[in-house]
Short mmCIF file of C-alpha atoms in Angstrom, two decimals:
data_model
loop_
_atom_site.label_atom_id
_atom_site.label_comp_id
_atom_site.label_asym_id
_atom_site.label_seq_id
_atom_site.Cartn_x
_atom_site.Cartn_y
_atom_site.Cartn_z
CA UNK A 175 3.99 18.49 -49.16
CA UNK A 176 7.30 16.92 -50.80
CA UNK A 177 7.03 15.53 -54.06
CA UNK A 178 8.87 12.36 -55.32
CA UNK A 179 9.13 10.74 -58.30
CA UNK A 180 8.74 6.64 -59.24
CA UNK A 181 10.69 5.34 -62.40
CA UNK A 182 8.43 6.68 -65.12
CA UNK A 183 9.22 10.12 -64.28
CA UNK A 184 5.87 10.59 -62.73
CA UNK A 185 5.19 12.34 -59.69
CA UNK A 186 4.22 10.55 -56.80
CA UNK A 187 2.98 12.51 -53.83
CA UNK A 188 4.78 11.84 -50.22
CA UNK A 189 3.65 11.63 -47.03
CA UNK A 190 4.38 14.72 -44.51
CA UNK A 191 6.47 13.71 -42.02
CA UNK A 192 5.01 14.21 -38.65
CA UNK A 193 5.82 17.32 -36.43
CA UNK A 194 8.57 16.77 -33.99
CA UNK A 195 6.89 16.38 -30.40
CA UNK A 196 7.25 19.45 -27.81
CA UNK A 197 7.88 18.39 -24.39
CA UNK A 198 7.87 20.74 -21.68
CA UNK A 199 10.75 22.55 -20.53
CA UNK A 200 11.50 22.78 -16.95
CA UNK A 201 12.76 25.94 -15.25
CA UNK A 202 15.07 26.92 -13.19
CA UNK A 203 12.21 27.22 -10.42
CA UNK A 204 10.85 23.76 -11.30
CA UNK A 205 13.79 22.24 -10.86
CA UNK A 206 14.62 23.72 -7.53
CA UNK A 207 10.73 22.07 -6.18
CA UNK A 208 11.83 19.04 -7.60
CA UNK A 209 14.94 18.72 -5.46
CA UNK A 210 13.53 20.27 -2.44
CA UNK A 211 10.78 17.63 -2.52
CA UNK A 212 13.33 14.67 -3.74
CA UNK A 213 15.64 15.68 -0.70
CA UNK A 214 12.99 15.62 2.29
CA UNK A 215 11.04 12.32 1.10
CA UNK A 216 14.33 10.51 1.12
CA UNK A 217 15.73 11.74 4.38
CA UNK A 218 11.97 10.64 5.69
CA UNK A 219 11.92 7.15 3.81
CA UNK A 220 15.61 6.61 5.06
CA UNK A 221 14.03 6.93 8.50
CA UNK A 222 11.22 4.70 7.92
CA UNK A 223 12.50 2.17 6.41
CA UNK A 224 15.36 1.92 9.36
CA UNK A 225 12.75 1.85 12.05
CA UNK A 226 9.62 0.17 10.64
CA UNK A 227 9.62 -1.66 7.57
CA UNK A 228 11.55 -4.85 8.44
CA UNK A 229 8.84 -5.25 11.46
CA UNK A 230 5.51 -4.13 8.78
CA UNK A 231 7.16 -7.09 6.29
CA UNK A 232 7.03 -9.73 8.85
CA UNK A 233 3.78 -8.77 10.16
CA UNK A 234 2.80 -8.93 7.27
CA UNK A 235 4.01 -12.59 6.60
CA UNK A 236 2.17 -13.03 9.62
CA UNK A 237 -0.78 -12.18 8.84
CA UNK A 238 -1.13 -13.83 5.58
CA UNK A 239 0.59 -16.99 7.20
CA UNK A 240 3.75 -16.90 4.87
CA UNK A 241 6.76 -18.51 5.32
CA UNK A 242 10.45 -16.91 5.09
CA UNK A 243 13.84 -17.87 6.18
CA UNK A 244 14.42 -15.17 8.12
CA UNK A 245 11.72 -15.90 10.42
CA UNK A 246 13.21 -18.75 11.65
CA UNK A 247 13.67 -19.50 15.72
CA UNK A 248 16.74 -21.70 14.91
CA UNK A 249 19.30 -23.03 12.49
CA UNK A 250 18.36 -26.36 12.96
CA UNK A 251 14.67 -25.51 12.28
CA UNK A 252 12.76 -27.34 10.01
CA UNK A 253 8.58 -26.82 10.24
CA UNK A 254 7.30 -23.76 8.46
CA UNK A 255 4.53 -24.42 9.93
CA UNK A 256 2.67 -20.89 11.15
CA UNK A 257 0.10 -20.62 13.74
CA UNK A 258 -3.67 -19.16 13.17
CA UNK A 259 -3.47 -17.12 16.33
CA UNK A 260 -2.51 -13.48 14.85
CA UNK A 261 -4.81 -13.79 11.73
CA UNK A 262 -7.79 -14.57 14.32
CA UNK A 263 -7.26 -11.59 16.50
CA UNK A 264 -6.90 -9.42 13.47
CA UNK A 265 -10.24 -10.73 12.01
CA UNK A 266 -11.65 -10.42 14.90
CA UNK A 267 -10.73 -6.89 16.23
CA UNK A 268 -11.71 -6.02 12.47
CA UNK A 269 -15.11 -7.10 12.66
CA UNK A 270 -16.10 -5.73 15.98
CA UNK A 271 -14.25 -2.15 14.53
CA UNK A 272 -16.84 -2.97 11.40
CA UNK A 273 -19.52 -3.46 13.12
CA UNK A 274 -19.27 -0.49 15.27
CA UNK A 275 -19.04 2.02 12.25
CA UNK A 276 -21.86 0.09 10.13
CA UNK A 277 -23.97 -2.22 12.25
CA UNK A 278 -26.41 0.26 12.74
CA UNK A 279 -27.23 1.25 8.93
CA UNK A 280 -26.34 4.54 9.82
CA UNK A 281 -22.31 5.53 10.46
CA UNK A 282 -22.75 9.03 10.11
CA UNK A 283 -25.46 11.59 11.09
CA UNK A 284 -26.38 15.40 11.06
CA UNK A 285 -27.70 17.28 13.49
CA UNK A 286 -30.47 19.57 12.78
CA UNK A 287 -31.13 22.56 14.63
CA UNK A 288 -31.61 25.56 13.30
CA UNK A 289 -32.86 27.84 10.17
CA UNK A 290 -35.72 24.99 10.02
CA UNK A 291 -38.73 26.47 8.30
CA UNK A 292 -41.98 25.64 10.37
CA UNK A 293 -40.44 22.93 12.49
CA UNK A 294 -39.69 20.65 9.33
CA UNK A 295 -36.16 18.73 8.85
CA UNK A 296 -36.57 17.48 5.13
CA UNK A 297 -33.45 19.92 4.52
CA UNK A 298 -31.71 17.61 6.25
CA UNK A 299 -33.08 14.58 5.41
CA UNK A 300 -32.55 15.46 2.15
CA UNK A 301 -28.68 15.84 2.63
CA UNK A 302 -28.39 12.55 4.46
CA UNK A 303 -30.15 10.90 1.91
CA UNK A 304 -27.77 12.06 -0.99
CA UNK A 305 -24.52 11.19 1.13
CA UNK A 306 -25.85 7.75 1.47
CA UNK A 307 -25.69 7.40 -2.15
CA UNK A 308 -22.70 9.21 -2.88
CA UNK A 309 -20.89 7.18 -0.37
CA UNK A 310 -22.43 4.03 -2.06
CA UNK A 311 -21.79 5.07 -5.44
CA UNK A 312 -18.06 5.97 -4.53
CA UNK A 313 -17.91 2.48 -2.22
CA UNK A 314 -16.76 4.24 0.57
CA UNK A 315 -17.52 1.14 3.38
CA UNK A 316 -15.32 -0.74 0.64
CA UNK A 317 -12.04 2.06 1.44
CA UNK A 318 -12.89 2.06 5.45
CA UNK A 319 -13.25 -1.92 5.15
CA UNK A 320 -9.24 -1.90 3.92
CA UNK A 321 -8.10 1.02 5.69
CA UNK A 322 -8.99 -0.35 8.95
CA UNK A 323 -7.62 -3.98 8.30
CA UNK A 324 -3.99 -2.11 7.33
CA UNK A 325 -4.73 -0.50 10.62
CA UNK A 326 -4.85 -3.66 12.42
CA UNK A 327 -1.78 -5.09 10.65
CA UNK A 328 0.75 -1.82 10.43
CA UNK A 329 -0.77 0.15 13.29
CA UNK A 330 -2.14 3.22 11.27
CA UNK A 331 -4.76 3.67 9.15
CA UNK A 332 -4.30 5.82 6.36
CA UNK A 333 -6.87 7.30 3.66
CA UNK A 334 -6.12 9.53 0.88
CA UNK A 335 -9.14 11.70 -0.43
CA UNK A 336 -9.85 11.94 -4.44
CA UNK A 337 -11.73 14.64 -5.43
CA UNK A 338 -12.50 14.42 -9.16
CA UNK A 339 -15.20 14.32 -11.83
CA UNK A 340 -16.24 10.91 -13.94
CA UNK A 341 -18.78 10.33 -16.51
CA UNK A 342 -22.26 9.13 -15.51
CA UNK A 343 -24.63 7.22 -18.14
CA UNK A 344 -28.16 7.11 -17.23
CA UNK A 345 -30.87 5.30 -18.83
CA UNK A 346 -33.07 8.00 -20.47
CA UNK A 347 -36.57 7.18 -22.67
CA UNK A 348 -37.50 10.09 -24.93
CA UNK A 349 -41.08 10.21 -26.58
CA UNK A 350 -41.44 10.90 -30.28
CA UNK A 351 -44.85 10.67 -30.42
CA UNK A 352 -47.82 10.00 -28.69
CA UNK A 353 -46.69 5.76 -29.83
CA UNK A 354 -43.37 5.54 -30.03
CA UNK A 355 -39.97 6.37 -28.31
CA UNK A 356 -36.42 6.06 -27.98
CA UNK A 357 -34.40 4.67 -25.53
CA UNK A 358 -30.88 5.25 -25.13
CA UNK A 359 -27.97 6.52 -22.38
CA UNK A 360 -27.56 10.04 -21.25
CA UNK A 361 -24.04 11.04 -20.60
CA UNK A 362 -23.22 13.40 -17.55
CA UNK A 363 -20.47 14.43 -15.71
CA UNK A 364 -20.67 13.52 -11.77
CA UNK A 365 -18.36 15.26 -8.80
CA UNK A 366 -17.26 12.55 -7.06
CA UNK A 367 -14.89 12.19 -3.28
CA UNK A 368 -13.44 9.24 -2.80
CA UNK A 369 -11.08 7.68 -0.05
CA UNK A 370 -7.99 5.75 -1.52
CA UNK A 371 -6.78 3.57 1.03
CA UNK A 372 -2.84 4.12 1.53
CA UNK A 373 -0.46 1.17 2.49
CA UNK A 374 2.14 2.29 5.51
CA UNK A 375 5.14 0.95 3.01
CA UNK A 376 3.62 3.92 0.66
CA UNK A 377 3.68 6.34 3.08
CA UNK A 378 6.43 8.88 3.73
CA UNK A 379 5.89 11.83 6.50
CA UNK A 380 8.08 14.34 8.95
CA UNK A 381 9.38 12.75 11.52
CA UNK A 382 9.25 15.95 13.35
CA UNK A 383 5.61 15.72 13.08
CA UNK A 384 3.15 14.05 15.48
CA UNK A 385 0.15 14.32 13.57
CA UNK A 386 -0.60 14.86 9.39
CA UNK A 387 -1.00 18.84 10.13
CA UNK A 388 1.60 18.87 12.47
CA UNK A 389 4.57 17.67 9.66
CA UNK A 390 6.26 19.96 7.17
CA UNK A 391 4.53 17.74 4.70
CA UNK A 392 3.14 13.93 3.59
CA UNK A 393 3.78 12.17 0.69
CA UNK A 394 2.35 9.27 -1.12
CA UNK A 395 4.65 6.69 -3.81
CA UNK A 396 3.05 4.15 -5.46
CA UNK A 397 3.36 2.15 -9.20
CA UNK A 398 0.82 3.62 -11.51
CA UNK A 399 -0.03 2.16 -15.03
CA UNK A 400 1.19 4.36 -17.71
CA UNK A 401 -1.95 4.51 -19.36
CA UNK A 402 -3.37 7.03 -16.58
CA UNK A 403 -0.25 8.87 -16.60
CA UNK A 404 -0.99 9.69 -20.74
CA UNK A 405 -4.37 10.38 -19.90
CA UNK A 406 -3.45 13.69 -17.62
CA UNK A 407 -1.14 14.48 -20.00
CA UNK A 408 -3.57 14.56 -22.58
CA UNK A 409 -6.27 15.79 -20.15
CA UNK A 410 -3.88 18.76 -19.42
CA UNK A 411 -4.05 17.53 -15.70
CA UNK A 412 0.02 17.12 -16.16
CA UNK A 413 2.54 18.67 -17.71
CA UNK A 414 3.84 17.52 -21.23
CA UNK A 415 6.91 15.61 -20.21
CA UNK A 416 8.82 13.04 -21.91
CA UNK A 417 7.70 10.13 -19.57
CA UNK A 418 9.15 6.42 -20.00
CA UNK A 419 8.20 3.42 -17.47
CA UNK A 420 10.57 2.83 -14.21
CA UNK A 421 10.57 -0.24 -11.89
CA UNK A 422 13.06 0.03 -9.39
CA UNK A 423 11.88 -2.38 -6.07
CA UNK A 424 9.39 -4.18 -5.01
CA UNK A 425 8.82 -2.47 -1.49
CA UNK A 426 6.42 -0.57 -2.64
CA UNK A 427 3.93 -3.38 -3.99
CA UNK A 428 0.89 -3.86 -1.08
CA UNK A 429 1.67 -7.44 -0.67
CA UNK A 430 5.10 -9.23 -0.99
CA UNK A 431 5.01 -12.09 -4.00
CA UNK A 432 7.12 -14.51 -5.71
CA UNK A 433 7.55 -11.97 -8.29
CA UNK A 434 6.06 -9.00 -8.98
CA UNK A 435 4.79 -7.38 -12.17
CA UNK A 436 7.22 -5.01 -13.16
CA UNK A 437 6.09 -3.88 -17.06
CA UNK A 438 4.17 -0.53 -17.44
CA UNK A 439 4.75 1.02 -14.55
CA UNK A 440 5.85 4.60 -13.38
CA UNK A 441 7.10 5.62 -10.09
CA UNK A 442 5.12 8.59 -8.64
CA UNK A 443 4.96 10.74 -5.76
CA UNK A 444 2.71 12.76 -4.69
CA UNK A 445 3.74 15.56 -1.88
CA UNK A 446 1.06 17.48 0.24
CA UNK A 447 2.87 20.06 2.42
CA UNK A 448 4.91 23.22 2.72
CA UNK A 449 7.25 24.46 0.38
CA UNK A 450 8.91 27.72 -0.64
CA UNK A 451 6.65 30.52 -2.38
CA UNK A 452 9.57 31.29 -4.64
CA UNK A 453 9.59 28.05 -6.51
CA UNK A 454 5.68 28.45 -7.42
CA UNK A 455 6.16 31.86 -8.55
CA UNK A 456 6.87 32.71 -12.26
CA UNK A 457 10.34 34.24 -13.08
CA UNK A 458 8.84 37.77 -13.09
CA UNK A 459 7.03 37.47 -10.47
CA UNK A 460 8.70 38.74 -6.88
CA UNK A 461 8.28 37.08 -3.51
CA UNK A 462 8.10 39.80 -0.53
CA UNK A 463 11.20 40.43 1.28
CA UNK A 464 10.16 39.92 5.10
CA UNK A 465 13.23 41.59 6.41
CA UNK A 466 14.46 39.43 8.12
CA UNK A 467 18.11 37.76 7.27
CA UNK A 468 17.89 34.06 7.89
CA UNK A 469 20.87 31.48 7.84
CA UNK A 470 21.88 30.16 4.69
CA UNK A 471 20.49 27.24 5.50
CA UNK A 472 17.22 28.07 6.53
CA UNK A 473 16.43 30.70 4.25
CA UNK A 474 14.34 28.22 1.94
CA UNK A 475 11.79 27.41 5.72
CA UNK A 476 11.34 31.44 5.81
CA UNK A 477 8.48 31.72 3.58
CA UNK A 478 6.69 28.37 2.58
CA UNK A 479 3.26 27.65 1.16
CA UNK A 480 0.79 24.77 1.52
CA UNK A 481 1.39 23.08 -2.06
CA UNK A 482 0.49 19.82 -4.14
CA UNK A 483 3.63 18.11 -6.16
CA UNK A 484 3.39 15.57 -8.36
CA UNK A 485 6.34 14.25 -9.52
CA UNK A 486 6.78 11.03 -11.33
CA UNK A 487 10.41 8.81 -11.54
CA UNK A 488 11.98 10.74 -8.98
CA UNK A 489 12.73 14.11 -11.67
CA UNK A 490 10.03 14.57 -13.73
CA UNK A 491 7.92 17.74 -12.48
CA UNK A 492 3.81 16.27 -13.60
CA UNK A 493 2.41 19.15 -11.22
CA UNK A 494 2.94 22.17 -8.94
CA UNK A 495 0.58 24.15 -7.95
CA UNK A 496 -0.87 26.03 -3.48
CA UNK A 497 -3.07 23.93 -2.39
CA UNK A 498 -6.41 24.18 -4.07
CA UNK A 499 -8.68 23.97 -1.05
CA UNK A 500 -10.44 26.86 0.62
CA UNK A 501 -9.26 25.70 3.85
CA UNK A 502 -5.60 25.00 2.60
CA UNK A 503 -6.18 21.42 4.60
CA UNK A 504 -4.16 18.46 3.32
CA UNK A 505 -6.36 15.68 1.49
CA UNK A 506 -4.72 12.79 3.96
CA UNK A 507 -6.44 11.27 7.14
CA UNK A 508 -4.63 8.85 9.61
CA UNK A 509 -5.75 7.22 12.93
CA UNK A 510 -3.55 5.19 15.31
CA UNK A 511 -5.40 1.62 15.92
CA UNK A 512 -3.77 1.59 19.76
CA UNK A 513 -2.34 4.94 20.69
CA UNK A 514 1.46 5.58 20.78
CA UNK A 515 1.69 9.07 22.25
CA UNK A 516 3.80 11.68 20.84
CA UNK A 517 3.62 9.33 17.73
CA UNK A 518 2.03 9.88 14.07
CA UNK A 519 2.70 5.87 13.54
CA UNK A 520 0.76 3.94 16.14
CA UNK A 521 0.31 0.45 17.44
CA UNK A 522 -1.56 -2.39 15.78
CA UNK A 523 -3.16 -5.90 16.71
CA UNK A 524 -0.02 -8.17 15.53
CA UNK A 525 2.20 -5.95 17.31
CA UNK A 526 0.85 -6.47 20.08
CA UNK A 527 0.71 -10.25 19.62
CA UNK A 528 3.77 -10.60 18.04
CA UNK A 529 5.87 -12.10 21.38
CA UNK A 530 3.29 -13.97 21.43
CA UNK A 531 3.36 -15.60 17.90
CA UNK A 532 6.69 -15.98 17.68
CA UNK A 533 7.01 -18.57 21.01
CA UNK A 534 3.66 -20.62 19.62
CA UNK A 535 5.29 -20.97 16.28
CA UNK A 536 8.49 -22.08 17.85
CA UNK A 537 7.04 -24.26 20.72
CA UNK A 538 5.05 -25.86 17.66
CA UNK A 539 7.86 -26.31 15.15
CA UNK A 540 9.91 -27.94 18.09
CA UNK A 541 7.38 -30.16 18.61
CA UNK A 542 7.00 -30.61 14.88
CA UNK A 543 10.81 -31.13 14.28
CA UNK A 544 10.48 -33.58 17.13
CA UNK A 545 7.57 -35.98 15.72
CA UNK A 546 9.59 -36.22 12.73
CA UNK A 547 12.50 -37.88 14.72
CA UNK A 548 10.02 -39.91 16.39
CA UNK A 549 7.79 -41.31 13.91
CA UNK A 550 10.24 -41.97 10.81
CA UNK A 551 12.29 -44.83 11.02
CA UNK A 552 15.99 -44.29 10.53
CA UNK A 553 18.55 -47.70 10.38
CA UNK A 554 21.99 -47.81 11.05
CA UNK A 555 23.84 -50.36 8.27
CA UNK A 556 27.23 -51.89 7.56
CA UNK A 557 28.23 -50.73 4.37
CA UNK A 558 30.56 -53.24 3.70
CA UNK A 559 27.72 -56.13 3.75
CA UNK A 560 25.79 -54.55 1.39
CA UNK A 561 24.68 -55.31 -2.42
CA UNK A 562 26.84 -52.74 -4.68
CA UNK A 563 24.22 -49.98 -6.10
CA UNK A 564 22.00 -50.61 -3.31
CA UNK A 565 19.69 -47.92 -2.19
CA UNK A 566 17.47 -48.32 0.86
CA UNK A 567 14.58 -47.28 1.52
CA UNK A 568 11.67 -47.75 4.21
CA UNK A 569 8.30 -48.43 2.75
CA UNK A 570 5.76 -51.05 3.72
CA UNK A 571 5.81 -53.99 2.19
CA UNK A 572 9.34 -53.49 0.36
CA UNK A 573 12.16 -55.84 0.47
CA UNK A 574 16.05 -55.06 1.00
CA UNK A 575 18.80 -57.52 0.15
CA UNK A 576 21.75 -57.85 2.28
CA UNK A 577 25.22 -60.43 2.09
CA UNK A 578 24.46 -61.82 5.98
CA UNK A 579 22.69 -61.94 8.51
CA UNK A 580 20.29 -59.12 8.60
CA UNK A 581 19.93 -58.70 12.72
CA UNK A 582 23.67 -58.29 12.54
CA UNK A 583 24.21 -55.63 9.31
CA UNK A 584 20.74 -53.51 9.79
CA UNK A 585 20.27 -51.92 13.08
CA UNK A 586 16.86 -49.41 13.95
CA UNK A 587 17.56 -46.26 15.80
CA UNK A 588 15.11 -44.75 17.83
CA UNK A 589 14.92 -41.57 19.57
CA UNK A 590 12.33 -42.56 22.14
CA UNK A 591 8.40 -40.84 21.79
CA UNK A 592 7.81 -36.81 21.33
CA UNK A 593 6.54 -35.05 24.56
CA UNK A 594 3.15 -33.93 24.62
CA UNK A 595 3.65 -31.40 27.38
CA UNK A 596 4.87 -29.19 24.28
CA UNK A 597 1.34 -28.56 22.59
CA UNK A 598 -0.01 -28.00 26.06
CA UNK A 599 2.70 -25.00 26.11
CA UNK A 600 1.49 -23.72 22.95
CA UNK A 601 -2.11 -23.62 24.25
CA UNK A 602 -0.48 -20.95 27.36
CA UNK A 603 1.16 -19.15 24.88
CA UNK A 604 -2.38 -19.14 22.40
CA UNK A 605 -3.92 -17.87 25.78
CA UNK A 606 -2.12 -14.64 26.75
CA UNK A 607 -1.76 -13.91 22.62
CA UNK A 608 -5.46 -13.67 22.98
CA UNK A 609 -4.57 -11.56 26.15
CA UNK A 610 -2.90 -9.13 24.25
CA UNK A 611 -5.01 -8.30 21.65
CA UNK A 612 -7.91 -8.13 23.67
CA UNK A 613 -9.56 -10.89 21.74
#
């Protein structure tokens, strides 16, 4: 400890400066994953965006019955207003999905049939009764409830599975005596699997693939509070790296607002797939030559692992490690809502009615536009006749002063009565929208 002194002369002990902070260090090998990883996702969002996301935003817009200019039918547009039609079909399909999986109390079962001991099942009884309440206690219906209504919007449902460990406090008495006791919480640690419903717009995958297995890898980006980030770190789930917060768009937020919170946030991506053995592998440790002499630029594809990569504001290396799981299978499930062969994306409900939508919105908007021609009274004046400063307008009851005559300055204009045969279009169009979803 430094000493100091005040201006008696006597010593006055100083605080010891804190220790400088040790981040970690990439290597060379780290920072060869992180490009290889970097490279791919944004070859595969490039093509995804391109293809898909302009069409997932306004079905979107549908669904929710938002408004944009882009969506309009004509320049000379002027109703926003947005028919029902999609959001029924896609409530509807949803519920009849829903009640399918859980209308019968029971959405899974297990089949018992062998090593029973004198003819009894409670061994498996017993196991169906403890995934009920894990499933409840990890709100599973909850994650299938969202991942099939994205399903029904984007076309594919997507799930990510969380396996982890959180604390568990349970109400414990303990006797003292044969009169009193204490009551308190226990504190244990639970296993717990959990599905984390993934939006489309989060999703990045090989286009070369067909199917999650199928693809050189999957990814996942989302916005995550900061405040879980510092917990790995401190957890030692992450590496010790200097992380800030990053905002960069808003296409990655699961619904499209005004304005989007943009304060405490880091970007972070999270790769399941393939990649090269060499860039897990410690400096002295050598990968096995096959042999075989590759093509420059295939070499890295020659020898590739099933791997986990975590990286967080597109450079930062949070986690590398082969896949933990004894089956080496990747912790992502996807399911087309109407098949699209030879496809990993596949069809959904306001896809399908999207033709549809768009001519009922337009026949009603026309019709719209044309009741306000109709019904609102427009004049025709001679300017030269009337007061200086004058402003007119039509209200009942109001009066308007002109220099004259008032048949001969003011003239009404009238654009005859809107047709009703327009609404009874609409209706046709509501009809085979129906048609096409099925609903």
């Amino acid at each position: 400890m430094d000493n100091s002194y005040d201006n008696t002369g006597q010593i006055v002990d100083s605080i010891e400066p804190k220790p400088k902070t040790t981040f970690y260090d990439p290597t060379e090998n780290d920072k060869e994953l992180t490009a290889f990883v970097v490279d791919h996702t944004d070859r595969w969002r490039n093509y995804r965006d391109q293809n898909h996301m302009d069409d997932w935003e306004r079905y979107e817009r549908v669904f929710r019955g938002q408004w944009a200019a882009e969506d309009k039918q004509r320049q000379s547009e002027r109703s926003r207003v947005i028919s029902p039609a999609t959001q029924q079909a896609v409530e509807t399909r949803h519920a009849e999905v829903m009640e399918a999986i859980f209308g019968q109390g029971e959405y899974f079962d297990i089949k018992d049939d062998i090593v029973d001991v004198n003819g009894t099942k409670i061994d498996v009884e017993k196991l169906k009764n403890q995934l009920k309440e894990d499933f409840s206690q990890d709100k599973i219906r909850k994650s299938i409830d969202q991942i099939e209504l994205m399903a029904e919007i984007y076309g594919t449902g997507i799930g990510e599975i969380i396996v982890g460990s959180e604390k568990q406090y349970i109400p414990t008495t303990v006797p003292i005596d044969n009169q009193q006791a204490a009551y308190g919480v226990t504190e244990k640690s639970r296993v717990c699997v959990k599905i984390n419903p993934v939006n489309p717009k989060n999703f990045l995958f090989d286009p070369n693939g067909t199917s999650v297995d199928d693809c050189m890898g999957v990814a996942i980006e989302r916005y995550v509070s900061i405040h879980k980030i510092t917990q790995g770190i401190v957890s030692g789930k992450y590496k010790k790296v200097n992380i800030d917060t990053l905002y960069k768009d808003d296409s990655l937020e699961p619904t499209q607002e005004a304005r989007n919170y943009q304060d405490d946030k880091v970007l972070v991506l999270t790769y399941y797939g393939l990649v090269p053995k060499e860039y897990l592998t410690n400096k002295d440790e050598e990968v096995a030559d096959l042999g075989i002499d590759f093509g420059e630029n295939v070499e890295d594809y020659a020898d590739m692992v099933e791997a986990i990569i975590i990286i967080a504001n597109g450079e930062l290396l949070l986690k590398a490690e082969e896949s933990p799981y004894m089956m080496k299978d990747r912790p992502v499930l996807t399911y087309q809502d109407d098949t699209v062969p030879n496809r990993l994306l596949g069809k959904g409900t306001v896809e399908k009615a999207f033709n549809m939508q768009v001519s009922l919105d337009s026949s009603i908007r026309s019709n719209l536009d044309g009741m306000a021609l109709t019904s609102a009274p427009m004049m025709g004046m001679d300017a030269t006749r009337l007061p200086r400063g004058a402003k007119f307008k039509v209200q009942p009851g109001g009066n308007f002063m002109v220099n004259g005559n008032p048949q001969e300055i003011l003239f009404p204009f009238k654009f005859g009565v809107s047709d009703g045969s327009q609404m009874e279009t609409s209706k046709e169009f509501e009809r085979m929208l129906l048609m096409a979803t099925g609903t």
